[in-house]
Amino acid sequence: MRSADALSDLLVRGTDRSERLTHVEVVPPRQGTKVPWPEWAPPVLVDAWRASGIELPWAHQVQAAESAHAGRHVVLATGTASGKSLAFQLPALSAVLAGRRSNGRRGASVLYLSPTKALAQDQLHGVAALKVPGLAACTHDGDSPREQRDWARDNAEYVLTNPDMLHHSLLPGHARWARFLSQLQYVVVDECHHYRGVFGAHVALVLRRLRRVCASYGAEPTFVLASATVAQPEVSAARLTGLSVEAVTEDSSAKGQVSLGLWEPAFTSHEGENGAPVRRAATAEVADLLADLVASGVRTLAFVRSRKGAESVALTAGRLLDEVSPGLSAAVAAYRGGYLPEDRRALEAALREGRVVGMAATNALELGIDIAGLDAVLLAGFPGTRAAMWQQVGRAGRNGADAMAVLVARDDPLDTYLVNHPDALVGTPVEATVFDPGNPYVLGPHLCAAAAEIPLTEDDLGLFGPNARAGVDALTDGGLLRRRPAGWFWTDRRRASDLADLRSTGGRPVDLVEASTGRVIGTVDDASAHSTVHEGAVYLHQGESYLVRALDLDDHVAVLERADPDYFTSAREVTDIAIVGEDTHRPWGDARLAFGSVRVTHQVVAFLRRRLPSGEVLGEEPLDLPERTLETKAVWWTVPDHVLEGTGIAASDLPGSAHAAEHASIGLLPLFATCDRWDIGGVSTALHPDTGRLTVFVYDGHPGGAGFAEHGYRLAEEWLTATRDTIASCRCESGCPSCVQSPKCGNGNNPLDKDGAVRLLDALLGSR
Ligand SMILES: [Zn+2]
Ligand SMILES: [Zn+2]
């Protein structure tokens, strides 16, 4: 057992690193609260958990289980390793056992949903380990053989699947699942904070379809949701299910002291775009820290964004360790996607038994990892949300022992802001999960799918929200639905569920075809194809780099091949934005903040080849691609001329000032709206024709919007203040990737005026 102090000393020992540690936050230990098992819990289940080492449950587990048992919808939002599974397995398995009739017939079923296949498989292992006599449990996913699917339909009591399978398979084929659905008593929605943005909107509508189909079989299942610690889990859970949901948020599990260090890498001697200073990569820094910790025998897990990054961290750390003592590199491993469950279990066992001491994993795999009780966790970059960050930090702490975590900032505005503003991480509650089930672009396909499942009636429309009526009318006018006395019918020959892909953002995706093999290696969203897989683009797919030979827009195919060029590419685009309608606004003195509908017009006109890793421009090539339009939602702010005059910004610097403010605000919005900076876009101009003023827009990058811009509008004060502070406090001279430069800028980060952006935002915020 190590004390937190000893661990932090280790980090900064004998180096000049102490300057990089910007803050250490100590989260005090917590004494756990155990309570008796509920009286209704069947002895066979209690015995099974006792045999696995759980003598008594934590209070929050029983609180959530009691609500579910009483038939009340409930969401349990507590930390990692707080035993959320037990809280839903207890009522669910109890119902299955209680539902069994004396004649052996099955009478209650449970549907478990997780965002990934891997997690559903892990859950199945967990349920199987309880050895409930005769329990008929199985997964239902894209890999399940036909016999298993048939068996599940006819016999299963506990089916573990994902929203995609529910959407494409279970609901369209509900008649064959009639036995299972008519007995459905619990729907478990695990890791429900993953359902955000457009994906969240899709899942919300799939769950409404599930409720409607169940109701047609006379079943009204109780929903039990499990979430990471997020703000207002009951609000997100209610929006996700369309039901009123109770929340259990008090974590009563025991936890050791955790020290969270915030770490800002130093500037390097490299020069970036437009001569900007560049910080050392978070992955390089994490590899160093991982090597030091492993050399001292500290069990450490490092979270890295990409698979390639995880492998390079493990490799670099291994090389450093071999320098200390040849052979020591064997103590470090990479844990990555594509591994079979057996391989993952073997690696987890190696870590538990101490044969492996350090491991580097991708964020994406976080869900599938079954390791609790490490000494330290390293994060190469903020994982996107505070909820996800605490989830990863929560991996540290063995049996209530002290643990340490370090968040190493990447060179971008959000990470830079966070390591310099610890209050934003620890003082404030974590963010709420943002999504909008009312998005007409998402709603339409689900109304079609619902009508194909069971014709839609007037009474059904309420379930699908206030936009459902307009949606159904538009689909009827468009010939997709047919109105008959008994309701709206789907009469098309296609499968209605094929109209929506839950993980895509609309439009037909572009297939990525490998030239040498003809194999489809993946797809790219229609919306981003022009800028990412144009002819000549270097495209990264699962950590491998490819060179795009051709993009065929008619057939939605990009032909590419494996290549390792010493450059990367970035697209140049021309973007215009027009205001279609303002939904709401509020004055800030003479400045003005608004939210509404916009039409964004993009055209990718050229691309740059840039040397790796410096980004130095090697050449520019024109592209001949058509214009595209996006109807979406945006938040925008305007500042009138007389206010601008008071800022002292020269007229010629206004475009660069607005542009810099726009970039930084896009970088910071994810802190407030659970989005990724790639989910949103922006346009800034010193004079916009629709407003007649200097205007900065930030818009949702998905048709119809995803709720992010709306969230920005609601939290504009906090969001734009954080934006201003990020720019002002950055120690660079005139703009860098940590403040105003953006990796996705269609104008090559030009013009940008760092100082002007601060003055502009001061004028805007000062007008309130
Ligand atoms: Zn900077
Ligand atoms: Zn830009």
PDB file of C-alpha atoms and ligand atoms in Angstrom, residues 267 277 279 726-727 730-740 754, ligand 1:
ATOM      1  CA  PHE A 267       6.738  23.999 -25.060  1.00  0.00           C
ATOM      2  CA  PRO A 277       4.976  27.322 -30.402  1.00  0.00           C
ATOM      3  CA  ARG A 279       3.872  21.762 -26.627  1.00  0.00           C
ATOM      4  CA  THR A 726      -8.245  30.353 -21.919  1.00  0.00           C
ATOM      5  CA  ILE A 727      -6.970  32.802 -24.492  1.00  0.00           C
ATOM      6  CA  CYS A 730      -2.128  31.106 -22.552  1.00  0.00           C
ATOM      7  CA  ARG A 731       1.577  31.834 -22.285  1.00  0.00           C
ATOM      8  CA  CYS A 732       2.209  31.861 -26.024  1.00  0.00           C
ATOM      9  CA  GLU A 733       3.001  35.094 -27.804  1.00  0.00           C
ATOM     10  CA  SER A 734       0.419  35.388 -30.538  1.00  0.00           C
ATOM     11  CA  GLY A 735      -1.684  32.246 -30.647  1.00  0.00           C
ATOM     12  CA  CYS A 736      -1.009  28.500 -30.538  1.00  0.00           C
ATOM     13  CA  PRO A 737      -2.949  25.195 -30.536  1.00  0.00           C
ATOM     14  CA  SER A 738      -3.537  25.590 -26.790  1.00  0.00           C
ATOM     15  CA  CYS A 739      -5.603  28.719 -27.320  1.00  0.00           C
ATOM     16  CA  VAL A 740      -6.772  30.019 -30.690  1.00  0.00           C
ATOM     17  CA  LYS A 754      -5.099  36.475 -30.059  1.00  0.00           C
TER      18      LYS A 754
HETATM   19 ZN    ZN B   1      -1.564  30.004 -26.985  1.00  0.00          ZN
END
